[in-house]
Tab-separated table of C-alpha atoms in Angstrom:
chain	number	residue	atom	x	y	z
D	117	MET	CA	0.000	0.000	0.000
D	118	LEU	CA	2.607	2.591	1.070
D	119	GLN	CA	6.398	2.543	1.008
D	120	VAL	CA	8.665	5.250	2.397
D	121	ARG	CA	12.212	4.964	1.078
D	122	ASP	CA	15.296	6.898	2.250
D	123	LEU	CA	13.189	9.922	3.204
D	124	CYS	CA	15.071	12.976	4.452
D	125	CYS	CA	13.420	16.208	5.520
D	126	GLY	CA	14.562	19.382	7.227
D	127	TYR	CA	14.050	23.090	7.736
D	128	ARG	CA	16.900	25.406	6.738
D	129	ASP	CA	19.977	23.906	8.416
D	130	ILE	CA	18.046	21.605	10.760
D	131	THR	CA	17.623	17.965	9.735
D	132	VAL	CA	14.374	16.520	11.117
D	133	LEU	CA	14.165	13.147	9.341
D	134	ARG	CA	17.105	11.095	8.088
D	135	ASP	CA	16.887	8.036	5.839
D	136	ILE	CA	13.413	7.004	6.970
D	137	ASN	CA	12.374	3.578	5.673
D	138	PHE	CA	9.161	1.696	6.407
D	139	GLU	CA	6.104	0.270	4.682
D	140	ILE	CA	2.495	-0.431	5.528
D	141	GLU	CA	0.227	-2.997	3.915
D	142	GLU	CA	-3.398	-2.604	2.888
D	143	GLY	CA	-5.654	-2.717	5.955
D	144	GLU	CA	-2.714	-2.472	8.377
D	145	THR	CA	-2.373	-0.034	11.283
D	146	LEU	CA	1.009	1.480	12.119
D	147	ALA	CA	1.942	3.641	15.112
D	148	LEU	CA	4.765	6.174	14.982
D	149	VAL	CA	6.229	6.432	18.468
D	150	GLY	CA	8.857	8.840	19.706
D	151	SER	CA	9.643	11.719	22.014
D	152	ASN	CA	8.637	15.322	21.374
D	153	GLY	CA	10.515	16.667	18.376
D	154	ALA	CA	11.384	13.216	17.035
D	155	GLY	CA	9.807	14.047	13.651
D	156	LYS	CA	6.518	12.140	13.802
D	157	THR	CA	4.306	15.000	12.641
D	158	THR	CA	6.833	16.020	9.985
D	159	LEU	CA	6.689	12.467	8.630
D	160	LEU	CA	2.878	12.509	8.439
D	161	MET	CA	2.942	15.907	6.736
D	162	SER	CA	5.497	14.612	4.227
D	163	ILE	CA	3.281	11.641	3.368
D	164	SER	CA	0.226	13.885	2.971
D	165	GLY	CA	2.119	16.327	0.750
D	166	HIS	CA	1.935	19.343	3.070
D	167	ILE	CA	5.730	19.270	3.499
D	168	SER	CA	8.194	18.591	0.695
D	169	PRO	CA	11.023	16.252	1.726
D	170	ASN	CA	14.600	17.029	0.747
D	171	SER	CA	15.072	13.580	-0.766
D	172	GLY	CA	13.663	10.074	-0.802
D	173	LYS	CA	10.517	8.448	-2.156
D	174	ILE	CA	6.940	8.001	-0.996
D	175	ILE	CA	5.307	5.281	-3.091
D	176	MET	CA	1.619	4.394	-2.899
D	177	ASN	CA	0.355	1.382	-4.831
D	178	GLY	CA	3.415	1.608	-7.072
D	179	ALA	CA	3.048	5.331	-7.849
D	180	ASP	CA	5.653	7.841	-6.658
D	181	LEU	CA	3.870	10.688	-4.843
D	182	ALA	CA	6.884	13.013	-4.832
D	183	SER	CA	5.477	15.393	-7.436
D	184	LYS	CA	1.912	15.292	-6.095
D	185	GLY	CA	0.528	18.056	-3.877
D	186	PRO	CA	-1.867	17.438	-0.953
D	187	ASP	CA	-4.991	17.860	-3.127
D	188	LYS	CA	-3.797	15.273	-5.649
D	189	ARG	CA	-2.772	12.888	-2.872
D	190	CYS	CA	-6.232	13.244	-1.363
D	191	VAL	CA	-7.744	12.219	-4.698
D	192	LEU	CA	-5.376	9.238	-4.806
D	193	GLY	CA	-6.570	8.132	-1.373
D	194	VAL	CA	-4.446	9.834	1.297
D	195	GLY	CA	-6.491	11.303	4.152
D	196	LEU	CA	-5.043	13.459	6.934
D	197	VAL	CA	-6.429	14.433	10.336
D	198	PRO	CA	-3.858	16.878	11.739
D	199	GLU	CA	-3.644	17.763	15.407
D	200	GLY	CA	-6.091	20.530	16.251
D	201	ARG	CA	-7.870	20.326	12.891
D	202	ARG	CA	-10.493	23.030	12.711
D	203	ILE	CA	-14.171	22.510	12.037
D	204	PHE	CA	-16.870	25.071	11.327
D	205	PRO	CA	-17.992	26.089	14.841
D	206	ASP	CA	-21.223	27.784	13.720
D	207	LEU	CA	-22.363	24.789	11.668
D	208	THR	CA	-24.033	21.707	13.084
D	209	VAL	CA	-22.480	18.252	12.936
D	210	PHE	CA	-24.604	17.442	9.884
D	211	GLU	CA	-23.777	20.766	8.208
D	212	ASN	CA	-20.034	20.276	8.780
D	213	LEU	CA	-20.171	16.925	7.053
D	214	LYS	CA	-22.406	18.273	4.292
D	215	ALA	CA	-20.076	21.218	3.601
D	216	ILE	CA	-17.195	18.860	2.807
D	217	ALA	CA	-19.355	16.223	1.127
D	218	GLU	CA	-20.656	18.800	-1.361
D	219	ILE	CA	-17.056	19.338	-2.482
D	220	LYS	CA	-16.039	15.677	-2.536
D	221	ILE	CA	-19.188	13.859	-3.716
D	222	ASP	CA	-21.096	14.832	-6.861
D	223	ASN	CA	-23.935	12.338	-6.566
D	224	ARG	CA	-26.501	13.916	-4.254
D	225	SER	CA	-28.221	10.721	-3.139
D	226	TYR	CA	-24.907	9.028	-2.372
D	227	ARG	CA	-23.782	12.195	-0.580
D	228	GLU	CA	-26.733	12.027	1.816
D	229	GLU	CA	-26.213	8.292	2.284
D	230	LYS	CA	-22.531	8.806	3.090
D	231	ILE	CA	-23.223	11.556	5.625
D	232	ASN	CA	-25.884	9.531	7.426
D	233	SER	CA	-23.646	6.461	7.433
D	234	LEU	CA	-20.787	8.385	9.066
D	235	ILE	CA	-23.098	9.974	11.629
D	236	SER	CA	-24.284	6.510	12.582
D	237	LYS	CA	-20.808	4.952	12.565
D	238	PHE	CA	-19.395	7.592	14.898
D	239	GLU	CA	-22.515	7.622	17.114
D	240	LEU	CA	-23.248	11.276	16.394
D	241	ASP	CA	-27.007	10.801	15.859
D	242	SER	CA	-28.060	12.526	19.074
D	243	ILE	CA	-25.965	15.625	18.307
D	244	ARG	CA	-26.332	15.856	14.524
D	245	ASP	CA	-28.169	19.188	14.822
D	246	ILE	CA	-25.890	20.659	17.509
D	247	LYS	CA	-23.421	23.357	16.476
D	248	ALA	CA	-19.822	22.122	16.541
D	249	ASP	CA	-18.807	24.906	18.928
D	250	PHE	CA	-20.818	23.212	21.674
D	251	LEU	CA	-19.393	19.711	21.248
D	252	SER	CA	-17.070	18.053	23.737
D	253	GLY	CA	-13.449	17.362	22.824
D	254	GLY	CA	-14.229	13.733	22.087
D	255	GLN	CA	-17.230	14.591	19.929
D	256	LYS	CA	-15.154	17.061	17.919
D	257	LYS	CA	-12.468	14.415	17.421
D	258	LYS	CA	-15.053	11.966	16.097
D	259	LEU	CA	-16.398	14.623	13.771
D	260	VAL	CA	-13.029	15.532	12.229
D	261	ILE	CA	-12.240	11.863	11.603
D	262	ALA	CA	-15.675	11.383	10.049
D	263	ILE	CA	-15.015	14.390	7.788
D	264	ALA	CA	-11.714	12.827	6.673
D	265	LEU	CA	-13.561	9.642	5.688
D	266	ILE	CA	-15.976	11.412	3.334
D	267	SER	CA	-13.529	11.064	0.449
D	268	ASP	CA	-13.080	7.300	1.127
D	269	PRO	CA	-9.306	7.366	1.752
D	270	LYS	CA	-7.263	4.230	1.286
D	271	ILE	CA	-4.815	5.366	3.941
D	272	LEU	CA	-5.646	7.624	6.893
D	273	LEU	CA	-3.045	9.666	8.781
D	274	LEU	CA	-3.971	10.613	12.357
D	275	ASP	CA	-1.840	13.122	14.280
D	276	GLU	CA	-2.377	13.044	18.066
D	277	PRO	CA	-5.847	11.414	17.908
D	278	PHE	CA	-5.963	10.771	21.678
D	279	ALA	CA	-4.751	14.186	22.847
D	280	ALA	CA	-6.725	15.683	25.763
D	281	LEU	CA	-9.371	12.937	25.736
D	282	ASP	CA	-10.833	10.979	28.642
D	283	VAL	CA	-10.285	7.238	29.034
D	284	MET	CA	-13.698	6.185	27.689
D	285	THR	CA	-13.428	8.387	24.599
D	286	ILE	CA	-9.952	7.005	23.882
D	287	LYS	CA	-11.368	3.483	24.092
D	288	THR	CA	-14.141	4.415	21.641
D	289	LEU	CA	-11.631	5.886	19.185
D	290	GLN	CA	-9.447	2.790	19.494
D	291	GLU	CA	-12.446	0.664	18.518
D	292	ILE	CA	-13.187	2.959	15.576
D	293	ILE	CA	-9.586	2.676	14.356
D	294	VAL	CA	-9.730	-1.116	14.559
D	295	ASP	CA	-13.047	-1.101	12.672
D	296	LEU	CA	-11.570	1.065	9.903
D	297	GLN	CA	-9.019	-1.661	9.381
D	298	ARG	CA	-11.316	-4.650	9.856
D	299	LEU	CA	-14.486	-3.459	8.115
D	300	ASN	CA	-13.267	-0.861	5.624
D	301	ASN	CA	-9.784	-2.248	4.905
D	302	ILE	CA	-8.290	1.226	5.407
D	303	SER	CA	-4.615	1.474	6.291
D	304	VAL	CA	-3.987	3.793	9.245
D	305	ILE	CA	-0.807	5.557	10.368
D	306	LEU	CA	-1.084	7.398	13.662
D	307	CYS	CA	1.181	9.118	16.128
D	308	ASP	CA	0.503	10.227	19.673
D	309	HIS	CA	2.303	10.859	22.940
D	310	GLN	CA	0.115	8.216	24.605
D	311	ALA	CA	2.232	5.196	23.679
D	312	ARG	CA	0.118	2.661	25.574
D	313	ASP	CA	-3.068	3.854	23.892
D	314	LEU	CA	-1.365	3.673	20.490
D	315	LEU	CA	0.120	0.219	20.917
D	316	ALA	CA	-3.211	-1.173	22.107
D	317	CYS	CA	-4.865	-0.685	18.693
D	318	VAL	CA	-2.171	-1.188	16.036
D	319	ASP	CA	-0.562	-4.081	14.184
D	320	THR	CA	2.944	-2.653	14.067
D	321	ALA	CA	4.884	0.342	15.356
D	322	ALA	CA	8.024	2.241	14.431
D	323	ILE	CA	10.226	3.976	16.989
D	324	ILE	CA	11.581	7.307	15.730
D	325	HIS	CA	14.620	8.697	17.542
D	326	ASN	CA	16.844	11.556	16.425
D	327	GLY	CA	15.037	11.639	13.093
D	328	LYS	CA	15.566	7.951	12.268
D	329	VAL	CA	13.573	4.731	12.583
D	330	VAL	CA	15.574	2.769	15.164
D	331	ALA	CA	13.196	-0.184	15.505
D	332	GLN	CA	10.001	-1.521	13.940
D	333	GLY	CA	7.798	-4.502	14.698
D	334	THR	CA	4.742	-5.668	16.589
D	335	PRO	CA	4.007	-3.897	19.895
D	336	THR	CA	5.012	-6.996	21.860
D	337	SER	CA	8.305	-7.445	20.036
D	338	LEU	CA	9.203	-3.754	20.264
D	339	ILE	CA	8.924	-3.679	24.026
D	340	GLN	CA	11.627	-6.348	24.137
D	341	ASN	CA	13.784	-4.630	21.506
D	342	ILE	CA	16.945	-3.193	23.074
D	343	ASP	CA	17.120	-0.280	20.600
D	344	ALA	CA	13.488	0.641	21.275
D	345	ARG	CA	14.071	0.449	25.024
D	346	ASN	CA	17.150	2.638	24.849
D	347	ALA	CA	15.525	5.201	22.561
D	348	TYR	CA	12.064	5.478	24.082
D	349	PHE	CA	10.487	2.840	26.342
D	350	GLY	CA	13.058	2.414	29.087
D	351	ASP	CA	13.193	-0.779	31.156
D	352	SER	CA	9.847	-0.650	32.959
D	353	PHE	CA	7.370	0.108	30.150
D	354	LYS	CA	4.429	-2.273	29.720
D	355	ILE	CA	1.435	-2.127	27.383
D	356	SER	CA	-1.024	-2.839	30.202
Protein backbone atom coordinates (compact mmCIF):
# COMPACT_ATOMS: atom_id res chain seq x y z
CA MET A 1 0.00 0.00 0.00
CA LEU A 2 2.61 2.59 1.07
CA GLN A 3 6.40 2.54 1.01
CA VAL A 4 8.67 5.25 2.40
CA ARG A 5 12.21 4.96 1.08
CA ASP A 6 15.30 6.90 2.25
CA LEU A 7 13.19 9.92 3.20
CA CYS A 8 15.07 12.98 4.45
CA CYS A 9 13.42 16.21 5.52
CA GLY A 10 14.56 19.38 7.23
CA TYR A 11 14.05 23.09 7.74
CA ARG A 12 16.90 25.41 6.74
CA ASP A 13 19.98 23.91 8.42
CA ILE A 14 18.05 21.61 10.76
CA THR A 15 17.62 17.96 9.74
CA VAL A 16 14.37 16.52 11.12
CA LEU A 17 14.16 13.15 9.34
CA ARG A 18 17.11 11.10 8.09
CA ASP A 19 16.89 8.04 5.84
CA ILE A 20 13.41 7.00 6.97
CA ASN A 21 12.37 3.58 5.67
CA PHE A 22 9.16 1.70 6.41
CA GLU A 23 6.10 0.27 4.68
CA ILE A 24 2.49 -0.43 5.53
CA GLU A 25 0.23 -3.00 3.92
CA GLU A 26 -3.40 -2.60 2.89
CA GLY A 27 -5.65 -2.72 5.95
CA GLU A 28 -2.71 -2.47 8.38
CA THR A 29 -2.37 -0.03 11.28
CA LEU A 30 1.01 1.48 12.12
CA ALA A 31 1.94 3.64 15.11
CA LEU A 32 4.76 6.17 14.98
CA VAL A 33 6.23 6.43 18.47
CA GLY A 34 8.86 8.84 19.71
CA SER A 35 9.64 11.72 22.01
CA ASN A 36 8.64 15.32 21.37
CA GLY A 37 10.52 16.67 18.38
CA ALA A 38 11.38 13.22 17.03
CA GLY A 39 9.81 14.05 13.65
CA LYS A 40 6.52 12.14 13.80
CA THR A 41 4.31 15.00 12.64
CA THR A 42 6.83 16.02 9.99
CA LEU A 43 6.69 12.47 8.63
CA LEU A 44 2.88 12.51 8.44
CA MET A 45 2.94 15.91 6.74
CA SER A 46 5.50 14.61 4.23
CA ILE A 47 3.28 11.64 3.37
CA SER A 48 0.23 13.88 2.97
CA GLY A 49 2.12 16.33 0.75
CA HIS A 50 1.93 19.34 3.07
CA ILE A 51 5.73 19.27 3.50
CA SER A 52 8.19 18.59 0.70
CA PRO A 53 11.02 16.25 1.73
CA ASN A 54 14.60 17.03 0.75
CA SER A 55 15.07 13.58 -0.77
CA GLY A 56 13.66 10.07 -0.80
CA LYS A 57 10.52 8.45 -2.16
CA ILE A 58 6.94 8.00 -1.00
CA ILE A 59 5.31 5.28 -3.09
CA MET A 60 1.62 4.39 -2.90
CA ASN A 61 0.35 1.38 -4.83
CA GLY A 62 3.42 1.61 -7.07
CA ALA A 63 3.05 5.33 -7.85
CA ASP A 64 5.65 7.84 -6.66
CA LEU A 65 3.87 10.69 -4.84
CA ALA A 66 6.88 13.01 -4.83
CA SER A 67 5.48 15.39 -7.44
CA LYS A 68 1.91 15.29 -6.09
CA GLY A 69 0.53 18.06 -3.88
CA PRO A 70 -1.87 17.44 -0.95
CA ASP A 71 -4.99 17.86 -3.13
CA LYS A 72 -3.80 15.27 -5.65
CA ARG A 73 -2.77 12.89 -2.87
CA CYS A 74 -6.23 13.24 -1.36
CA VAL A 75 -7.74 12.22 -4.70
CA LEU A 76 -5.38 9.24 -4.81
CA GLY A 77 -6.57 8.13 -1.37
CA VAL A 78 -4.45 9.83 1.30
CA GLY A 79 -6.49 11.30 4.15
CA LEU A 80 -5.04 13.46 6.93
CA VAL A 81 -6.43 14.43 10.34
CA PRO A 82 -3.86 16.88 11.74
CA GLU A 83 -3.64 17.76 15.41
CA GLY A 84 -6.09 20.53 16.25
CA ARG A 85 -7.87 20.33 12.89
CA ARG A 86 -10.49 23.03 12.71
CA ILE A 87 -14.17 22.51 12.04
CA PHE A 88 -16.87 25.07 11.33
CA PRO A 89 -17.99 26.09 14.84
CA ASP A 90 -21.22 27.78 13.72
CA LEU A 91 -22.36 24.79 11.67
CA THR A 92 -24.03 21.71 13.08
CA VAL A 93 -22.48 18.25 12.94
CA PHE A 94 -24.60 17.44 9.88
CA GLU A 95 -23.78 20.77 8.21
CA ASN A 96 -20.03 20.28 8.78
CA LEU A 97 -20.17 16.92 7.05
CA LYS A 98 -22.41 18.27 4.29
CA ALA A 99 -20.08 21.22 3.60
CA ILE A 100 -17.20 18.86 2.81
CA ALA A 101 -19.35 16.22 1.13
CA GLU A 102 -20.66 18.80 -1.36
CA ILE A 103 -17.06 19.34 -2.48
CA LYS A 104 -16.04 15.68 -2.54
CA ILE A 105 -19.19 13.86 -3.72
CA ASP A 106 -21.10 14.83 -6.86
CA ASN A 107 -23.93 12.34 -6.57
CA ARG A 108 -26.50 13.92 -4.25
CA SER A 109 -28.22 10.72 -3.14
CA TYR A 110 -24.91 9.03 -2.37
CA ARG A 111 -23.78 12.19 -0.58
CA GLU A 112 -26.73 12.03 1.82
CA GLU A 113 -26.21 8.29 2.28
CA LYS A 114 -22.53 8.81 3.09
CA ILE A 115 -23.22 11.56 5.62
CA ASN A 116 -25.88 9.53 7.43
CA SER A 117 -23.65 6.46 7.43
CA LEU A 118 -20.79 8.38 9.07
CA ILE A 119 -23.10 9.97 11.63
CA SER A 120 -24.28 6.51 12.58
CA LYS A 121 -20.81 4.95 12.56
CA PHE A 122 -19.40 7.59 14.90
CA GLU A 123 -22.52 7.62 17.11
CA LEU A 124 -23.25 11.28 16.39
CA ASP A 125 -27.01 10.80 15.86
CA SER A 126 -28.06 12.53 19.07
CA ILE A 127 -25.96 15.63 18.31
CA ARG A 128 -26.33 15.86 14.52
CA ASP A 129 -28.17 19.19 14.82
CA ILE A 130 -25.89 20.66 17.51
CA LYS A 131 -23.42 23.36 16.48
CA ALA A 132 -19.82 22.12 16.54
CA ASP A 133 -18.81 24.91 18.93
CA PHE A 134 -20.82 23.21 21.67
CA LEU A 135 -19.39 19.71 21.25
CA SER A 136 -17.07 18.05 23.74
CA GLY A 137 -13.45 17.36 22.82
CA GLY A 138 -14.23 13.73 22.09
CA GLN A 139 -17.23 14.59 19.93
CA LYS A 140 -15.15 17.06 17.92
CA LYS A 141 -12.47 14.42 17.42
CA LYS A 142 -15.05 11.97 16.10
CA LEU A 143 -16.40 14.62 13.77
CA VAL A 144 -13.03 15.53 12.23
CA ILE A 145 -12.24 11.86 11.60
CA ALA A 146 -15.68 11.38 10.05
CA ILE A 147 -15.02 14.39 7.79
CA ALA A 148 -11.71 12.83 6.67
CA LEU A 149 -13.56 9.64 5.69
CA ILE A 150 -15.98 11.41 3.33
CA SER A 151 -13.53 11.06 0.45
CA ASP A 152 -13.08 7.30 1.13
CA PRO A 153 -9.31 7.37 1.75
CA LYS A 154 -7.26 4.23 1.29
CA ILE A 155 -4.82 5.37 3.94
CA LEU A 156 -5.65 7.62 6.89
CA LEU A 157 -3.05 9.67 8.78
CA LEU A 158 -3.97 10.61 12.36
CA ASP A 159 -1.84 13.12 14.28
CA GLU A 160 -2.38 13.04 18.07
CA PRO A 161 -5.85 11.41 17.91
CA PHE A 162 -5.96 10.77 21.68
CA ALA A 163 -4.75 14.19 22.85
CA ALA A 164 -6.72 15.68 25.76
CA LEU A 165 -9.37 12.94 25.74
CA ASP A 166 -10.83 10.98 28.64
CA VAL A 167 -10.28 7.24 29.03
CA MET A 168 -13.70 6.19 27.69
CA THR A 169 -13.43 8.39 24.60
CA ILE A 170 -9.95 7.01 23.88
CA LYS A 171 -11.37 3.48 24.09
CA THR A 172 -14.14 4.41 21.64
CA LEU A 173 -11.63 5.89 19.18
CA GLN A 174 -9.45 2.79 19.49
CA GLU A 175 -12.45 0.66 18.52
CA ILE A 176 -13.19 2.96 15.58
CA ILE A 177 -9.59 2.68 14.36
CA VAL A 178 -9.73 -1.12 14.56
CA ASP A 179 -13.05 -1.10 12.67
CA LEU A 180 -11.57 1.06 9.90
CA GLN A 181 -9.02 -1.66 9.38
CA ARG A 182 -11.32 -4.65 9.86
CA LEU A 183 -14.49 -3.46 8.11
CA ASN A 184 -13.27 -0.86 5.62
CA ASN A 185 -9.78 -2.25 4.91
CA ILE A 186 -8.29 1.23 5.41
CA SER A 187 -4.62 1.47 6.29
CA VAL A 188 -3.99 3.79 9.24
CA ILE A 189 -0.81 5.56 10.37
CA LEU A 190 -1.08 7.40 13.66
CA CYS A 191 1.18 9.12 16.13
CA ASP A 192 0.50 10.23 19.67
CA HIS A 193 2.30 10.86 22.94
CA GLN A 194 0.12 8.22 24.60
CA ALA A 195 2.23 5.20 23.68
CA ARG A 196 0.12 2.66 25.57
CA ASP A 197 -3.07 3.85 23.89
CA LEU A 198 -1.37 3.67 20.49
CA LEU A 199 0.12 0.22 20.92
CA ALA A 200 -3.21 -1.17 22.11
CA CYS A 201 -4.87 -0.68 18.69
CA VAL A 202 -2.17 -1.19 16.04
CA ASP A 203 -0.56 -4.08 14.18
CA THR A 204 2.94 -2.65 14.07
CA ALA A 205 4.88 0.34 15.36
CA ALA A 206 8.02 2.24 14.43
CA ILE A 207 10.23 3.98 16.99
CA ILE A 208 11.58 7.31 15.73
CA HIS A 209 14.62 8.70 17.54
CA ASN A 210 16.84 11.56 16.43
CA GLY A 211 15.04 11.64 13.09
CA LYS A 212 15.57 7.95 12.27
CA VAL A 213 13.57 4.73 12.58
CA VAL A 214 15.57 2.77 15.16
CA ALA A 215 13.20 -0.18 15.50
CA GLN A 216 10.00 -1.52 13.94
CA GLY A 217 7.80 -4.50 14.70
CA THR A 218 4.74 -5.67 16.59
CA PRO A 219 4.01 -3.90 19.90
CA THR A 220 5.01 -7.00 21.86
CA SER A 221 8.31 -7.44 20.04
CA LEU A 222 9.20 -3.75 20.26
CA ILE A 223 8.92 -3.68 24.03
CA GLN A 224 11.63 -6.35 24.14
CA ASN A 225 13.78 -4.63 21.51
CA ILE A 226 16.94 -3.19 23.07
CA ASP A 227 17.12 -0.28 20.60
CA ALA A 228 13.49 0.64 21.27
CA ARG A 229 14.07 0.45 25.02
CA ASN A 230 17.15 2.64 24.85
CA ALA A 231 15.52 5.20 22.56
CA TYR A 232 12.06 5.48 24.08
CA PHE A 233 10.49 2.84 26.34
CA GLY A 234 13.06 2.41 29.09
CA ASP A 235 13.19 -0.78 31.16
CA SER A 236 9.85 -0.65 32.96
CA PHE A 237 7.37 0.11 30.15
CA LYS A 238 4.43 -2.27 29.72
CA ILE A 239 1.44 -2.13 27.38
CA SER A 240 -1.02 -2.84 30.20
